[in-house]
Amino acid sequence: MKIAINLVGVSYTELGRTRKYTDSYDSFVEYILAPLKEQGHDISFYLSTYDSDKKDEIIQTYNPVKSTFLDRNLALLGGGDLIDIDNTKIFIMAHNYLNSLLQLKEANSDIDVVVSTRFDMLWKTNPFTKFSVHFDKFNFLFRDSIYTDYPLVCDTFYVFPYKMLDDIILAFKELVYNPYNGLTIGLLNLHYPLTQIIGSENINIMCD
């Protein structure tokens, strides 16, 4: 399969919230990139992050098909902080993630599957063998253990077929502009709007 790895969020900053892609890169290669390549998948990278002094190194490391480096000052904000976009208050993480999805939409449509995660995830296992992943469905990693009635879901690792991209963009916009039960909590409230659009039968919780 042709798999696009979509890396989103802070890639490198030593100011405010310290994030360094270099701290997690080796584990990413060991548990995500290498296993997918060993299975014969064709891998490409797409990046949506913030500008930094490491921009050139980041591009050299991942060799992305497409990349966006947003204003570096935004990296100093927490993911749940609000910024003003077109006179609308939006979580910085939602803005960045929507940007990444729209960037994927501009890509070659022969992509089969998208694996979307963060630069700073420190991997300790291969999720594709450890958990139940269905490449024909939208995969959330796990449900939030507290807000099970919503349900809220982990927002650090998604796997989904590229053909769902337009529906996922719609769900993200619904998350931003009309959050379920008025709950604005980053991207954790994505499950409900996505279920309304693609149906529960097309959603998989890997760790259920």
Backbone as numpy.savetxt, mean C-alpha at the origin, in Angstrom:
# Nx Ny Nz CAx CAy CAz Cx Cy Cz
3.42 -14.86 -13.50 2.59 -13.66 -13.50 3.45 -12.41 -13.50
2.88 -11.33 -13.98 3.53 -10.03 -13.89 3.01 -9.34 -12.63
3.91 -9.14 -11.68 3.55 -8.59 -10.37 4.18 -7.21 -10.20
3.34 -6.23 -9.90 3.83 -4.88 -9.58 3.90 -4.75 -8.07
5.08 -4.43 -7.57 5.24 -4.14 -6.14 5.12 -2.64 -5.96
4.09 -2.25 -5.21 3.75 -0.85 -5.01 4.20 -0.44 -3.61
5.27 0.33 -3.53 5.81 0.77 -2.24 5.33 2.18 -1.96
4.71 2.36 -0.78 4.04 3.61 -0.45 4.47 4.10 0.92
4.60 5.41 1.08 4.86 5.99 2.39 6.25 6.59 2.51
6.69 6.76 3.73 7.99 7.37 3.99 9.09 6.36 3.67
9.99 6.75 2.78 11.11 5.87 2.44 12.36 6.19 3.25
12.58 7.49 3.49 13.77 7.87 4.26 13.60 9.25 4.87
13.72 9.32 6.17 13.82 10.60 6.87 14.45 10.37 8.23
15.29 11.30 8.62 15.90 11.26 9.96 15.37 12.38 10.83
14.35 13.07 10.33 13.73 14.15 11.08 12.33 13.72 11.51
11.94 14.08 12.72 10.61 13.69 13.19 10.52 12.18 13.34
9.62 11.57 12.57 9.50 10.11 12.58 10.64 9.53 11.76
11.56 8.86 12.40 12.68 8.28 11.68 12.23 7.06 10.89
12.45 7.08 9.59 12.14 5.95 8.71 13.29 5.79 7.73
13.80 4.57 7.61 14.91 4.32 6.69 14.64 3.02 5.93
14.43 3.13 4.64 14.19 1.93 3.85 15.37 0.96 3.94
16.56 1.51 4.21 17.76 0.67 4.31 17.69 -0.30 5.49
16.92 0.05 6.53 16.82 -0.83 7.70 16.01 -2.08 7.41
15.12 -2.01 6.43 14.22 -3.13 6.17 14.44 -3.78 4.80
15.30 -3.20 3.99 15.45 -3.68 2.62 15.89 -5.14 2.54
16.85 -5.54 3.36 17.33 -6.93 3.30 16.21 -7.92 3.62
15.39 -7.60 4.61 14.29 -8.51 4.96 13.23 -8.52 3.85
13.04 -7.38 3.20 12.11 -7.32 2.08 12.58 -8.23 0.94
13.85 -8.17 0.64 14.40 -9.03 -0.42 14.27 -10.50 -0.05
14.60 -10.83 1.21 14.59 -12.24 1.64 13.19 -12.85 1.64
12.20 -12.09 2.14 10.89 -12.68 2.37 9.82 -12.30 1.34
10.08 -11.28 0.55 9.09 -10.86 -0.46 9.65 -11.00 -1.87
10.69 -10.26 -2.17 11.18 -10.18 -3.54 11.77 -11.50 -4.04
12.71 -12.06 -3.28 13.37 -13.29 -3.73 12.40 -14.46 -3.91
11.48 -14.72 -2.96 10.53 -15.82 -3.15 9.66 -15.65 -4.40
9.21 -14.43 -4.67 8.39 -14.21 -5.86 9.19 -14.45 -7.13
10.44 -14.00 -7.14 11.29 -14.23 -8.31 11.59 -15.71 -8.50
11.80 -16.42 -7.38 12.09 -17.85 -7.46 10.92 -18.64 -8.04
9.71 -18.10 -7.86 8.52 -18.75 -8.43 8.32 -18.39 -9.89
9.20 -17.57 -10.43 9.16 -17.25 -11.84 8.35 -16.02 -12.21
7.93 -15.26 -11.21 7.13 -14.06 -11.50 8.01 -12.93 -12.04
7.44 -12.15 -12.91 8.09 -10.97 -13.48 7.74 -9.78 -12.58
8.76 -9.20 -11.93 8.54 -8.18 -10.90 8.91 -6.79 -11.41
8.04 -5.83 -11.14 8.34 -4.42 -11.41 7.98 -3.60 -10.18
8.56 -2.41 -10.08 8.35 -1.56 -8.90 7.69 -0.24 -9.27
6.83 0.21 -8.35 6.18 1.51 -8.43 6.30 2.14 -7.05
6.73 3.40 -7.00 7.00 4.06 -5.73 6.17 5.34 -5.59
5.58 5.53 -4.42 4.95 6.81 -4.08 5.42 7.17 -2.68
6.32 8.15 -2.61 6.98 8.46 -1.35 7.25 9.96 -1.26
8.20 10.34 -0.43 8.51 11.75 -0.20 9.97 12.01 -0.57
10.22 13.19 -1.03 11.57 13.57 -1.44 12.52 13.50 -0.23
13.76 13.16 -0.50 14.78 13.12 0.55 16.15 13.18 -0.11
17.17 13.29 0.71 18.53 13.29 0.18 18.91 11.94 -0.42
18.11 10.92 -0.16 18.39 9.57 -0.65 17.61 9.25 -1.93
17.00 10.26 -2.54 16.14 10.01 -3.70 16.87 9.22 -4.79
18.05 9.65 -5.16 18.78 8.97 -6.24 19.11 7.53 -5.86
19.48 7.31 -4.60 19.80 5.95 -4.14 18.56 5.06 -4.16
17.42 5.65 -3.78 16.16 4.89 -3.78 15.80 4.46 -5.19
15.93 5.38 -6.14 15.64 5.05 -7.53 16.60 3.97 -8.04
17.86 4.09 -7.67 18.85 3.10 -8.10 18.55 1.73 -7.48
18.11 1.72 -6.23 17.85 0.46 -5.53 16.67 -0.28 -6.13
15.57 0.43 -6.40 14.34 -0.24 -6.83 14.12 -0.20 -8.35
14.78 0.72 -9.04 14.63 0.85 -10.49 13.15 0.83 -10.88
12.37 1.78 -10.38 10.92 1.74 -10.59 10.51 2.07 -12.02
9.38 1.50 -12.42 8.77 1.87 -13.69 8.24 3.29 -13.60
7.59 3.59 -12.48 7.09 4.93 -12.20 7.36 5.27 -10.73
7.59 6.53 -10.46 7.80 6.95 -9.08 7.34 8.38 -8.89
6.86 8.66 -7.68 6.49 10.01 -7.29 7.17 10.33 -5.97
7.81 11.49 -5.90 8.44 11.95 -4.67 7.75 13.25 -4.27
6.85 13.16 -3.30 6.09 14.30 -2.83 6.97 15.22 -1.98
6.47 16.38 -1.65 7.18 17.37 -0.83 7.76 16.70 0.42
9.05 16.86 0.62 9.72 16.19 1.75 9.18 16.63 3.10
8.62 17.81 3.19 8.08 18.27 4.47 6.88 17.44 4.92
6.19 16.81 3.97 5.05 15.97 4.32 5.49 14.72 5.07
6.75 14.31 4.88 7.26 13.13 5.57 7.39 13.36 7.07
7.36 14.63 7.48 7.47 14.95 8.90 6.15 14.77 9.62
5.07 14.65 8.85 3.74 14.49 9.44 3.47 13.03 9.76
2.58 12.80 10.71 2.11 11.45 10.97 1.13 11.04 9.89
1.02 9.75 9.63 0.12 9.27 8.59 -1.32 9.69 8.79
-1.70 9.93 10.06 -3.06 10.33 10.36 -3.26 11.84 10.40
-2.20 12.60 10.10 -2.32 14.05 10.05 -3.04 14.49 8.78
-3.78 15.58 8.88 -4.58 16.07 7.76 -3.82 17.14 6.97
-3.97 17.09 5.65 -3.46 18.15 4.80 -4.61 18.62 3.91
-4.46 19.79 3.32 -5.51 20.35 2.48 -5.19 20.06 1.01
-6.08 19.30 0.37 -5.95 18.99 -1.06 -7.22 19.45 -1.75
-7.11 20.42 -2.63 -8.27 20.94 -3.37 -9.40 21.33 -2.41
-9.02 22.04 -1.34 -9.98 22.54 -0.34 -10.68 21.43 0.44
-10.07 20.27 0.46 -10.60 19.15 1.25 -9.52 18.63 2.18
-9.88 18.44 3.44 -8.94 17.87 4.40 -8.84 16.37 4.17
-7.62 15.87 4.03 -7.41 14.46 3.74 -6.20 13.96 4.52
-6.26 12.72 5.02 -5.12 12.14 5.70 -3.94 12.07 4.72
-2.76 12.41 5.21 -1.59 12.37 4.35 -1.37 10.96 3.79
-1.62 9.92 4.59 -1.41 8.56 4.10 -2.42 8.20 3.01
-3.65 8.70 3.14 -4.64 8.45 2.11 -4.28 9.17 0.82
-3.80 10.40 0.94 -3.35 11.16 -0.23 -2.23 10.42 -0.95
-1.25 9.95 -0.21 -0.13 9.24 -0.80 -0.58 7.94 -1.44
-1.48 7.23 -0.77 -1.92 5.94 -1.30 -2.76 6.12 -2.57
-3.66 7.11 -2.54 -4.42 7.38 -3.75 -3.50 7.75 -4.91
-2.47 8.51 -4.62 -1.49 8.86 -5.65 -0.85 7.60 -6.22
-0.52 6.66 -5.36 0.12 5.42 -5.82 -0.81 4.62 -6.72
-2.11 4.59 -6.38 -3.08 3.83 -7.18 -3.28 4.48 -8.54
-3.37 5.82 -8.56 -3.54 6.52 -9.83 -2.29 6.36 -10.70
-1.15 6.28 -10.07 0.09 6.05 -10.80 0.08 4.65 -11.42
-0.41 3.67 -10.69 -0.53 2.31 -11.23 -1.50 2.28 -12.41
-2.56 3.08 -12.31 -3.56 3.10 -13.38 -2.94 3.59 -14.68
-1.94 4.45 -14.59 -1.26 4.96 -15.79 -0.30 3.93 -16.38
-0.08 2.85 -15.64 0.92 1.86 -16.04 0.37 0.94 -17.13
1.23 0.05 -17.54 0.86 -0.95 -18.54 -0.18 -1.90 -17.94
-1.30 -2.07 -18.62 -2.39 -2.87 -18.07 -2.15 -4.37 -18.13
-0.98 -4.80 -18.59 -0.71 -6.24 -18.59 -0.20 -6.74 -17.24
-0.19 -5.85 -16.24 0.10 -6.28 -14.87 -1.01 -7.23 -14.41
-0.62 -8.31 -13.77 -1.61 -9.28 -13.28 -2.00 -9.01 -11.84
-1.00 -8.79 -10.99 -1.24 -8.67 -9.55 -0.42 -7.53 -8.98
-0.99 -6.85 -7.99 -0.28 -5.78 -7.28 -0.04 -6.22 -5.84
1.19 -6.10 -5.39 1.55 -6.32 -3.99 1.92 -4.95 -3.44
1.14 -4.46 -2.50 1.32 -3.10 -2.00 1.70 -3.11 -0.53
2.80 -2.42 -0.20 3.25 -2.39 1.18 4.08 -1.14 1.43
4.68 -1.06 2.60 5.45 0.10 3.02 6.95 -0.15 2.83
7.70 0.94 2.75 9.15 0.83 2.65 9.77 0.29 3.93
9.17 0.61 5.08 9.82 0.36 6.37 9.34 -0.92 7.07
8.64 -1.79 6.36 8.20 -3.05 6.97 9.41 -3.96 7.19
9.58 -4.42 8.42 10.67 -5.34 8.75 10.10 -6.75 8.71
10.36 -7.45 7.63 9.76 -8.77 7.40 10.49 -9.86 8.16
9.71 -10.78 8.73 10.29 -11.91 9.45 9.75 -13.25 8.95
8.88 -13.19 7.95 8.34 -14.42 7.38 7.86 -14.12 5.96
7.69 -15.16 5.17 7.16 -15.02 3.82 5.64 -15.11 3.89
4.93 -14.01 3.70 3.47 -14.04 3.86 2.77 -14.90 2.83
3.42 -15.15 1.71 2.78 -15.93 0.65 2.74 -17.42 0.97
3.63 -17.86 1.85 3.61 -19.26 2.29 3.06 -19.40 3.70
3.23 -18.37 4.52 2.77 -18.42 5.91 1.26 -18.26 6.00
0.68 -17.43 5.15 -0.74 -17.09 5.23 -1.47 -17.53 3.97
-2.78 -17.36 4.00 -3.63 -17.75 2.87 -3.83 -16.55 1.94
-3.15 -16.56 0.82 -3.23 -15.47 -0.15 -3.92 -15.97 -1.41
-4.94 -15.23 -1.86 -5.67 -15.58 -3.08 -5.42 -14.47 -4.10
-4.70 -14.78 -5.16 -4.33 -13.76 -6.12 -5.50 -13.24 -6.95
-6.64 -13.91 -6.88 -7.81 -13.45 -7.63 -8.76 -12.62 -6.76
-8.35 -12.30 -5.51 -9.18 -11.52 -4.60 -8.36 -10.36 -4.03
-9.06 -9.43 -3.37 -8.35 -8.40 -2.61 -8.01 -8.98 -1.25
-6.73 -8.99 -0.90 -6.25 -9.59 0.33 -5.84 -8.54 1.35
-6.51 -8.55 2.51 -6.06 -7.81 3.68 -5.25 -8.77 4.54
-4.30 -8.24 5.31 -3.47 -9.10 6.13 -4.23 -9.65 7.33
-4.85 -8.77 8.13 -5.63 -9.24 9.28 -6.63 -8.18 9.71
-7.62 -8.61 10.49 -8.60 -7.70 11.05 -8.04 -7.05 12.32
-8.46 -5.84 12.59 -8.12 -5.21 13.85 -8.80 -5.97 14.98
-8.07 -6.24 16.03 -8.60 -7.09 17.11 -9.57 -6.37 18.04
-9.67 -5.05 17.92 -10.55 -4.28 18.81 -11.85 -3.92 18.10
-11.75 -3.27 16.94 -12.93 -2.77 16.25 -13.48 -3.82 15.27
-13.85 -4.97 15.79 -14.27 -6.07 14.93 -15.63 -5.84 14.29
-16.44 -4.93 14.83 -17.76 -4.69 14.27 -17.70 -3.91 12.96
-16.61 -3.23 12.68 -16.59 -2.40 11.48 -16.40 -3.21 10.19
-15.51 -4.18 9.97 -14.30 -4.37 10.76 -13.19 -3.46 10.24
-12.28 -3.12 11.11 -11.08 -2.41 10.66 -10.03 -3.46 10.27
-9.19 -3.09 9.34 -8.22 -4.06 8.80 -6.84 -3.42 8.69
-5.83 -4.27 8.78 -4.44 -3.82 8.66 -4.22 -3.13 7.32
-3.48 -2.03 7.34 -3.27 -1.27 6.11 -1.82 -1.30 5.62
-1.03 -2.24 6.11 0.39 -2.26 5.76 0.74 -3.21 4.62
-0.20 -4.06 4.21 0.11 -5.06 3.20 -1.17 -5.48 2.49
-1.26 -5.16 1.20 -2.40 -5.56 0.38 -1.89 -6.36 -0.82
-2.68 -7.32 -1.24 -2.41 -8.05 -2.48 -3.72 -8.10 -3.26
-3.70 -7.69 -4.53 -4.94 -7.69 -5.29 -4.67 -7.78 -6.79
-5.65 -8.28 -7.55 -5.49 -8.32 -9.00 -5.59 -6.92 -9.59
-4.76 -6.66 -10.57 -4.72 -5.33 -11.20 -6.09 -4.95 -11.77
-6.85 -5.91 -12.23 -8.14 -5.62 -12.84 -9.13 -5.00 -11.85
-8.85 -5.07 -10.55 -9.70 -4.46 -9.53 -9.35 -2.99 -9.28
-8.34 -2.48 -9.96 -7.77 -1.18 -9.60 -8.80 -0.07 -9.58
-9.64 0.03 -10.59 -10.64 1.12 -10.63 -11.59 1.04 -9.44
-12.02 -0.17 -9.08 -12.90 -0.34 -7.92 -12.20 0.04 -6.62
-10.92 -0.27 -6.53 -10.17 0.05 -5.32 -10.00 1.56 -5.19
-9.77 2.24 -6.30 -9.67 3.70 -6.28 -10.99 4.30 -5.80
-12.11 3.78 -6.28 -13.42 4.25 -5.82 -13.58 4.03 -4.32
-13.15 2.87 -3.83 -13.28 2.57 -2.40 -12.42 3.51 -1.57
-11.23 3.84 -2.04 -10.37 4.77 -1.31 -10.99 6.16 -1.26
-11.59 6.58 -2.36 -12.25 7.88 -2.35 -13.43 7.89 -1.39
-14.16 6.79 -1.33 -15.26 6.68 -0.38 -14.74 6.71 1.05
-13.62 6.04 1.29 -12.97 6.05 2.59 -12.63 7.48 3.02
-12.16 8.28 2.08 -11.74 9.65 2.38 -12.93 10.58 2.57
-13.88 10.53 1.64 -14.93 11.54 1.60 -16.22 11.13 2.30
-16.39 9.83 2.54 -17.60 9.35 3.21 -17.28 8.13 4.06
-16.44 8.30 5.10 -15.99 7.15 5.89 -17.15 6.42 6.59
-17.08 5.12 6.58 -18.11 4.28 7.18 -18.29 4.62 8.66
-19.55 4.91 9.05 -19.89 5.30 10.43 -19.14 6.54 10.89
-18.64 7.31 9.93 -17.92 8.54 10.27 -16.56 8.31 10.90
-16.08 7.07 10.84 -14.82 6.73 11.50 -13.65 7.03 10.59
-12.88 8.06 10.94 -11.68 8.41 10.18 -10.47 7.94 10.96
-9.92 6.83 10.54 -8.79 6.23 11.25 -7.81 5.68 10.21
-7.17 6.64 9.53 -6.21 6.26 8.50 -6.87 5.47 7.39
-6.24 4.37 7.01 -6.77 3.50 5.96 -7.44 2.26 6.54
-7.55 2.19 7.86 -8.06 0.97 8.49 -9.52 0.70 8.19
-10.23 1.73 7.72 -11.67 1.61 7.48 -11.97 1.31 6.01
-11.03 0.69 5.29 -11.20 0.43 3.86 -12.13 -0.76 3.60
-12.21 -1.70 4.53 -12.94 -2.94 4.30 -14.39 -2.69 3.87
-15.10 -1.80 4.58 -16.52 -1.61 4.30 -16.79 -1.05 2.90
-16.18 0.09 2.52 -16.48 0.60 1.18 -16.05 -0.36 0.07
-14.95 -1.07 0.29 -14.49 -2.01 -0.73 -15.47 -3.18 -0.86
-15.99 -3.65 0.26 -16.97 -4.74 0.23 -18.23 -4.33 -0.52
-18.66 -3.08 -0.34 -19.86 -2.60 -1.02 -19.67 -2.55 -2.54
-18.43 -2.39 -2.97 -18.16 -2.25 -4.40 -17.86 -3.59 -5.07
-17.03 -4.43 -4.44 -16.62 -5.67 -5.11 -17.27 -6.91 -4.52
-17.95 -6.77 -3.37 -18.60 -7.91 -2.75 -17.69 -8.66 -1.80
-18.23 -9.18 -0.73 -17.45 -9.89 0.29 -16.80 -11.15 -0.27
-17.40 -11.72 -1.33 -16.85 -12.94 -1.90 -15.52 -12.69 -2.62
-15.21 -11.43 -2.87 -13.95 -11.09 -3.55 -12.92 -10.51 -2.59
-13.15 -10.67 -1.30 -12.21 -10.19 -0.28 -11.72 -11.37 0.56
-10.44 -11.38 0.81 -9.82 -12.43 1.63 -9.03 -11.79 2.76
-9.22 -12.30 3.98 -8.39 -11.90 5.12 -7.35 -12.99 5.31
-6.10 -12.68 5.05 -5.06 -13.70 5.02 -4.91 -14.46 6.33
-5.09 -13.76 7.44 -4.85 -14.38 8.75 -6.13 -14.79 9.46
-7.26 -14.83 8.78 -8.52 -15.24 9.43 -8.46 -16.70 9.85
